[in-house]
PDB file of C-alpha atoms in Angstrom:
ATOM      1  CA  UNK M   1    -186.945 -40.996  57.997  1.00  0.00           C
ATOM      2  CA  UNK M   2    -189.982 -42.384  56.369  1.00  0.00           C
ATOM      3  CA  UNK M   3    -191.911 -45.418  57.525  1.00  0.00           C
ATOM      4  CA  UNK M   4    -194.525 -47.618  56.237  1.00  0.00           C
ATOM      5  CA  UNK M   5    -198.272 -46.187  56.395  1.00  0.00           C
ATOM      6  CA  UNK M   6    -196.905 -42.949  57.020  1.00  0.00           C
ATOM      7  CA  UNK M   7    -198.295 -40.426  55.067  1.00  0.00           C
ATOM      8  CA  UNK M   8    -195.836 -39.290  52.152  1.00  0.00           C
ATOM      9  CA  UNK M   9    -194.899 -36.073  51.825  1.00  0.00           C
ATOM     10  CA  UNK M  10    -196.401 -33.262  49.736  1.00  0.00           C
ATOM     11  CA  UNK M  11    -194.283 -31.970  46.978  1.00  0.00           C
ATOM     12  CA  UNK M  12    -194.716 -29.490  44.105  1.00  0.00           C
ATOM     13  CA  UNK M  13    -192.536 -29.765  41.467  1.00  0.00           C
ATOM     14  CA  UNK M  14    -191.859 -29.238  37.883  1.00  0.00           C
ATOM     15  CA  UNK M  15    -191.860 -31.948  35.201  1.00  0.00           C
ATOM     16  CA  UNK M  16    -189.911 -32.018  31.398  1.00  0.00           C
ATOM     17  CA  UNK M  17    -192.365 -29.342  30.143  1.00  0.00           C
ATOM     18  CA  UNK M  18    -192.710 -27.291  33.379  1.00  0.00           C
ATOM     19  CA  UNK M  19    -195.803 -28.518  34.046  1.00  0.00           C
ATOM     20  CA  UNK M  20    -196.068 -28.663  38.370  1.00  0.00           C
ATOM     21  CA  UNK M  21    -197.053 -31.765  39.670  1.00  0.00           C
ATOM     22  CA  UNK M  22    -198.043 -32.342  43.667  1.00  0.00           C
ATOM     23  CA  UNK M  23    -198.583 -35.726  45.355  1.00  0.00           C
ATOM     24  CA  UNK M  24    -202.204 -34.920  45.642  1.00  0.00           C
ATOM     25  CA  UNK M  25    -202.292 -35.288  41.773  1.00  0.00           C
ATOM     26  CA  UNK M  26    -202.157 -38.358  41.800  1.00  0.00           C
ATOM     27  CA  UNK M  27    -204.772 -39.707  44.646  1.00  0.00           C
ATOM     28  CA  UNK M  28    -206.723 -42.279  43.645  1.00  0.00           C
ATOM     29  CA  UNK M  29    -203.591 -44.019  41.997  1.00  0.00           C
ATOM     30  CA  UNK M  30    -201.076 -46.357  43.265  1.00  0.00           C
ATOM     31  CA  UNK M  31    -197.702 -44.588  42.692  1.00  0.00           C
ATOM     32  CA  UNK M  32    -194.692 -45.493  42.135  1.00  0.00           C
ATOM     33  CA  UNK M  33    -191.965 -42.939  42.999  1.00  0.00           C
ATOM     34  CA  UNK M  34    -188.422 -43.318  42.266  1.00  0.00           C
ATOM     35  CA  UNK M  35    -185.655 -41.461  42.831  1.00  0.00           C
ATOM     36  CA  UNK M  36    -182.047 -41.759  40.962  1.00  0.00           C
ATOM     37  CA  UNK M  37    -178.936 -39.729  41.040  1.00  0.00           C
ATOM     38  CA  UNK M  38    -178.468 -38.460  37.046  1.00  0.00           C
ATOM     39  CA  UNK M  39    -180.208 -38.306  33.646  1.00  0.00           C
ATOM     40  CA  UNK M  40    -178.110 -40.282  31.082  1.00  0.00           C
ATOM     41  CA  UNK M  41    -176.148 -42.414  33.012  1.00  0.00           C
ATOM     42  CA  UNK M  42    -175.743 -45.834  32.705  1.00  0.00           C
ATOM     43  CA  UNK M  43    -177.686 -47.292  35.689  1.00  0.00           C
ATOM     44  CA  UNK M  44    -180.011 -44.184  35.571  1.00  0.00           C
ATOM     45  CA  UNK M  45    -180.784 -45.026  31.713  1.00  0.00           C
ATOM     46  CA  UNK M  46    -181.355 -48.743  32.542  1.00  0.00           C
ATOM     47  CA  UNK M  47    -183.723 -48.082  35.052  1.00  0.00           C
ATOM     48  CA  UNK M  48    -185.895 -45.285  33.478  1.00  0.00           C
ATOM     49  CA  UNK M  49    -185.747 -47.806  30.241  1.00  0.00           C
ATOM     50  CA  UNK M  50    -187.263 -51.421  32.360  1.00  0.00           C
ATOM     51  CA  UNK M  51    -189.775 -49.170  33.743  1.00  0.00           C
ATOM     52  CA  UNK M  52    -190.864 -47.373  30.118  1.00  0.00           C
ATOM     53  CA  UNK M  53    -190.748 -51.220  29.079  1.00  0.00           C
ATOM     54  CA  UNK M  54    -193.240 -52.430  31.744  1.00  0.00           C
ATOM     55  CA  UNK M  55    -195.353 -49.141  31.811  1.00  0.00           C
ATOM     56  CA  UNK M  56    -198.175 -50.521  30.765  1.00  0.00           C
ATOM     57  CA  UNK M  57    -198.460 -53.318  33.265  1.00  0.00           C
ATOM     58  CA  UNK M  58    -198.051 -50.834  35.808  1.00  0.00           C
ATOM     59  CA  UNK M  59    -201.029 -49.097  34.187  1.00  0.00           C
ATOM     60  CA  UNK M  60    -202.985 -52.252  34.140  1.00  0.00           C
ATOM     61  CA  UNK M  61    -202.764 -52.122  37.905  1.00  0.00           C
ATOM     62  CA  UNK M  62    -203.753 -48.606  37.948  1.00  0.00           C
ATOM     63  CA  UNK M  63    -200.210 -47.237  39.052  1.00  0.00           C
ATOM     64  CA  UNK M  64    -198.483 -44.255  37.684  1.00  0.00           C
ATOM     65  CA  UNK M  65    -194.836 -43.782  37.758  1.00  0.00           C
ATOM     66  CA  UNK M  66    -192.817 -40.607  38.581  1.00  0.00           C
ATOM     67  CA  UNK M  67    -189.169 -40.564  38.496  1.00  0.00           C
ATOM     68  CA  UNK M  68    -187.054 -37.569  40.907  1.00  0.00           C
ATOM     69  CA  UNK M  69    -183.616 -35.993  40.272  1.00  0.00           C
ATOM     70  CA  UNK M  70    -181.564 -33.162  40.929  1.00  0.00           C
ATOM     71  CA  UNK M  71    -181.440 -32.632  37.334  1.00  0.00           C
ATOM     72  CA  UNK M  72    -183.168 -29.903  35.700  1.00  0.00           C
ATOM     73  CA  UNK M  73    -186.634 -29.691  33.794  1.00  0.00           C
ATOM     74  CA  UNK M  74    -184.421 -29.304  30.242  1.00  0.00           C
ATOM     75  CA  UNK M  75    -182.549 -31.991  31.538  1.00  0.00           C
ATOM     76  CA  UNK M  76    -185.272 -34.669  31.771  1.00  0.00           C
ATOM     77  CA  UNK M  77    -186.952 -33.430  28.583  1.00  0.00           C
ATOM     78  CA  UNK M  78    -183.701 -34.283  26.832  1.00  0.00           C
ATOM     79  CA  UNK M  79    -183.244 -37.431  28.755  1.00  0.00           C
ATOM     80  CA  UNK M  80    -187.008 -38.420  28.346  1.00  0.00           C
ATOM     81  CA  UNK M  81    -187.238 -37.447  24.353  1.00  0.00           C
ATOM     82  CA  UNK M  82    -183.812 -39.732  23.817  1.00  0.00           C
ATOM     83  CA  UNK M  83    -184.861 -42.975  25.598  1.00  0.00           C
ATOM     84  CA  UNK M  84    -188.679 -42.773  24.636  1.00  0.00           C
ATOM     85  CA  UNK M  85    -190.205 -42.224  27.997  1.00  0.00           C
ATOM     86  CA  UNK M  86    -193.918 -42.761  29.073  1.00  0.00           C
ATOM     87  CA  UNK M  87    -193.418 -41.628  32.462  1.00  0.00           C
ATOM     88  CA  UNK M  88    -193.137 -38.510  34.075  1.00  0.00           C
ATOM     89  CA  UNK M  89    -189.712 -36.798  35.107  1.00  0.00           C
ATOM     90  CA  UNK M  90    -189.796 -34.427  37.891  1.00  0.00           C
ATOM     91  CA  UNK M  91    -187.107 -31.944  38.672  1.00  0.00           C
ATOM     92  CA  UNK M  92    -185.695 -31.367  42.409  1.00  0.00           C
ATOM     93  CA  UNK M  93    -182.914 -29.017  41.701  1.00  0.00           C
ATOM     94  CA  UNK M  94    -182.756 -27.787  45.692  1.00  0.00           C
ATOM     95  CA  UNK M  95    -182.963 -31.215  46.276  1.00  0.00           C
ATOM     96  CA  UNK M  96    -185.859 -30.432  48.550  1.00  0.00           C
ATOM     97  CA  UNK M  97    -188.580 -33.077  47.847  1.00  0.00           C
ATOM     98  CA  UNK M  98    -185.427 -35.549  47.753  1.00  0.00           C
ATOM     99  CA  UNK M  99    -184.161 -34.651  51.527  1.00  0.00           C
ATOM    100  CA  UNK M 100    -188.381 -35.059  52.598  1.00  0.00           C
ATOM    101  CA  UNK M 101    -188.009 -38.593  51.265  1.00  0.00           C
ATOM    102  CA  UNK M 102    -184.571 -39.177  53.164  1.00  0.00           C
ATOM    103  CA  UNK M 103    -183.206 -39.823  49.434  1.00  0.00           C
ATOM    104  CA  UNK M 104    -180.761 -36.716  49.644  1.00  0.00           C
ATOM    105  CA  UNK M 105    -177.383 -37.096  49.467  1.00  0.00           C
ATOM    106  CA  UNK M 106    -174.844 -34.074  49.569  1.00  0.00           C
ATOM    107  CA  UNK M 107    -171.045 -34.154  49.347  1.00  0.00           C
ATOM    108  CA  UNK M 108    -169.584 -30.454  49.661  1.00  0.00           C
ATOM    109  CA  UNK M 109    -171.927 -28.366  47.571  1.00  0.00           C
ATOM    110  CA  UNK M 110    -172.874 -31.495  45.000  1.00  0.00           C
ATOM    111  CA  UNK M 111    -176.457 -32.715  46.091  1.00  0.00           C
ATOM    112  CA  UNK M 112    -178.064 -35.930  44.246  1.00  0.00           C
ATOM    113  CA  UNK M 113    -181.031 -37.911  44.691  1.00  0.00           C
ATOM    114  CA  UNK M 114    -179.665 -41.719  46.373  1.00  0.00           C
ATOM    115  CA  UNK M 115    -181.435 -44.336  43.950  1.00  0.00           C
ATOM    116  CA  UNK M 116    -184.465 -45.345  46.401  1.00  0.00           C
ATOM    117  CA  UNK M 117    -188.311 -46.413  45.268  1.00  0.00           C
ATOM    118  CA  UNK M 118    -191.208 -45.645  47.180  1.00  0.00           C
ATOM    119  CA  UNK M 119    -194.955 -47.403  46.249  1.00  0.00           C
ATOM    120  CA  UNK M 120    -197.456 -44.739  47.578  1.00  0.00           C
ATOM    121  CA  UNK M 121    -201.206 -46.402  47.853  1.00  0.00           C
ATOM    122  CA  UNK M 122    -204.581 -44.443  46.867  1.00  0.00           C
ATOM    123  CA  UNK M 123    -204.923 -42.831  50.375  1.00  0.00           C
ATOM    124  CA  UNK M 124    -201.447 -41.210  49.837  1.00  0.00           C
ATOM    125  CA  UNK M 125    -199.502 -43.778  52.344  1.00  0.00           C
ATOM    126  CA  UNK M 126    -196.076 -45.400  52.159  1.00  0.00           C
ATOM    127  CA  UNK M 127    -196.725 -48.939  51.420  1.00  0.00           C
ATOM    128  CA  UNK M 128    -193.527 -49.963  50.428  1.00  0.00           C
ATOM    129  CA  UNK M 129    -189.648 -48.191  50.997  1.00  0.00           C
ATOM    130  CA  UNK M 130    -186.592 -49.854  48.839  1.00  0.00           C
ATOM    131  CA  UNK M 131    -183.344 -48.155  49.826  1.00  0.00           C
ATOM    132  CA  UNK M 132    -180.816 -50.612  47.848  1.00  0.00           C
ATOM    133  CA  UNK M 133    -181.781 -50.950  44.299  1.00  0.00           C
ATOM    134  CA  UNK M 134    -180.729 -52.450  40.857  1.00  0.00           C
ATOM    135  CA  UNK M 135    -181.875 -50.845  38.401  1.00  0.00           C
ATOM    136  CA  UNK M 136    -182.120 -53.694  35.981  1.00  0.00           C
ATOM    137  CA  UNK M 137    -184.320 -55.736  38.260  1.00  0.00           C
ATOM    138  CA  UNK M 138    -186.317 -52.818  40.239  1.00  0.00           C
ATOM    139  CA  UNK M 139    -189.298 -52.431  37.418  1.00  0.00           C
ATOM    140  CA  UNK M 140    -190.191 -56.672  37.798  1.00  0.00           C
ATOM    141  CA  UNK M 141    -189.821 -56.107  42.133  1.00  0.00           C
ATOM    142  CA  UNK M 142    -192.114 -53.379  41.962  1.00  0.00           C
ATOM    143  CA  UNK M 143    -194.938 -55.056  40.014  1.00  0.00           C
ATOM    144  CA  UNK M 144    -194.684 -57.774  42.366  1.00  0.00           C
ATOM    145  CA  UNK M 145    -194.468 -56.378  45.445  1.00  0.00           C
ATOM    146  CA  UNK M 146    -197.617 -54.348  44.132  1.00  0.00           C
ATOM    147  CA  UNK M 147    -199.586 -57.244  43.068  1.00  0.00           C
ATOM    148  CA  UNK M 148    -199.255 -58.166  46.902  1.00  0.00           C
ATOM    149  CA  UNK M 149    -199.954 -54.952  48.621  1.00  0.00           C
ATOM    150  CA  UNK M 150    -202.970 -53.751  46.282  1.00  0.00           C
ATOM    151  CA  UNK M 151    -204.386 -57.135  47.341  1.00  0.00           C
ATOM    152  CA  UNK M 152    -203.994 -56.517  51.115  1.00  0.00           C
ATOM    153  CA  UNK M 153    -205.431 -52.921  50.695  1.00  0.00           C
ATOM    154  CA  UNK M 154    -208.425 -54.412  49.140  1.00  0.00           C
ATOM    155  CA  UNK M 155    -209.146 -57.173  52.188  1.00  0.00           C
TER     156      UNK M 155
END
C-alpha cells in the first residue's frame, strides 16, 4: 500500500490516441492522478466533467491531470470526444498500474480501477492519497488540498 512521500510508481501506459505516457513525463509538474471504475457512467462522467471544468485552475498551479481505468484506449477516446475533455485518459486494461497504486479491485475475472486520487509533487512523491471520493466534490478538494501542499514544498 502506498504512503505519503513515497515515491509513486512508474507506469507506461497508453492514452485515447495510443500515445504512451510514463510518470517520468510528467516531472517537474504537480500531478494529479485519478483513478475511476468506467467511462460513461454516471459518477465516472461527473467526475471527469468538474475536473475538465476546473482544468485550468489546476493549470494555473502548474498541475496536470491524468485519469486511469480498466477501459480501453477506444474507450476513453469515445468517452473523452463526448464530454469535451482537456485531460488525459490512460488505459490499464491488465489493471496493472491500478493494482501498483492499491486501486485494483477484482471480483471473479471482472477487474476495475476503485475511484481513489493521488496528488504526485515535482520530485515524483505521494503528497496526498484519497481513498473515499465524491466525484462531484473531488475537483474543488484537490485544488485545495494543493494550494496547501505546493506551499509546504516551497518552505
Amino acid at each position: 500500500m502506498l504512503t505519503i512521500n513515497q515515491s509513486a510508481p512508474n507506469f507506461s501506459l497508453y492514452d485515447a490516441h495510443d500515445a504512451a505516457h510514463k510518470l517520468d513525463d510528467y516531472k517537474s509538474h504537480w500531478l494529479v492522478i485519478y483513478f475511476y471504475p468506467k467511462d460513461n457512467t454516471p459518477g465516472c462522467t461527473k467526475e471527469a466533467c468538474t475536473l475538465r471544468d476546473d482544468n485550468a485552475k489546476f493549470e494555473a498551479l502548474n498541475t496536470q491531470i491524468v485519469g486511469i481505468s480498466t477501459d480501453s484506449s477506444k474507450s476513453h477516446q469515445s468517452f473523452s470526444q463526448k464530454q469535451n475533455l482537456t485531460f488525459t485518459l490512460l488505459a490499464d486494461p491488465k489493471g496493472e498500474v491500478s493494482k501498483a497504486y492499491g486501486a485494483l479491485f477484482k471480483l471473479g475475472p471482472v477487474k476495475f480501477s476503485k475511484r481513489h486520487s493521488f496528488i504526485i509533487d515535482p520530485a515524483g512523491k505521494v503528497s496526498k492519497i484519497y481513498r473515499s471520493v465524491s466525484p462531484s466534490l473531488h475537483s474543488q478538494e484537490l485544488l485545495n488540498d494543493l494550494k496547501q501542499l505546493q506551499a509546504e514544498f516551497k518552505d
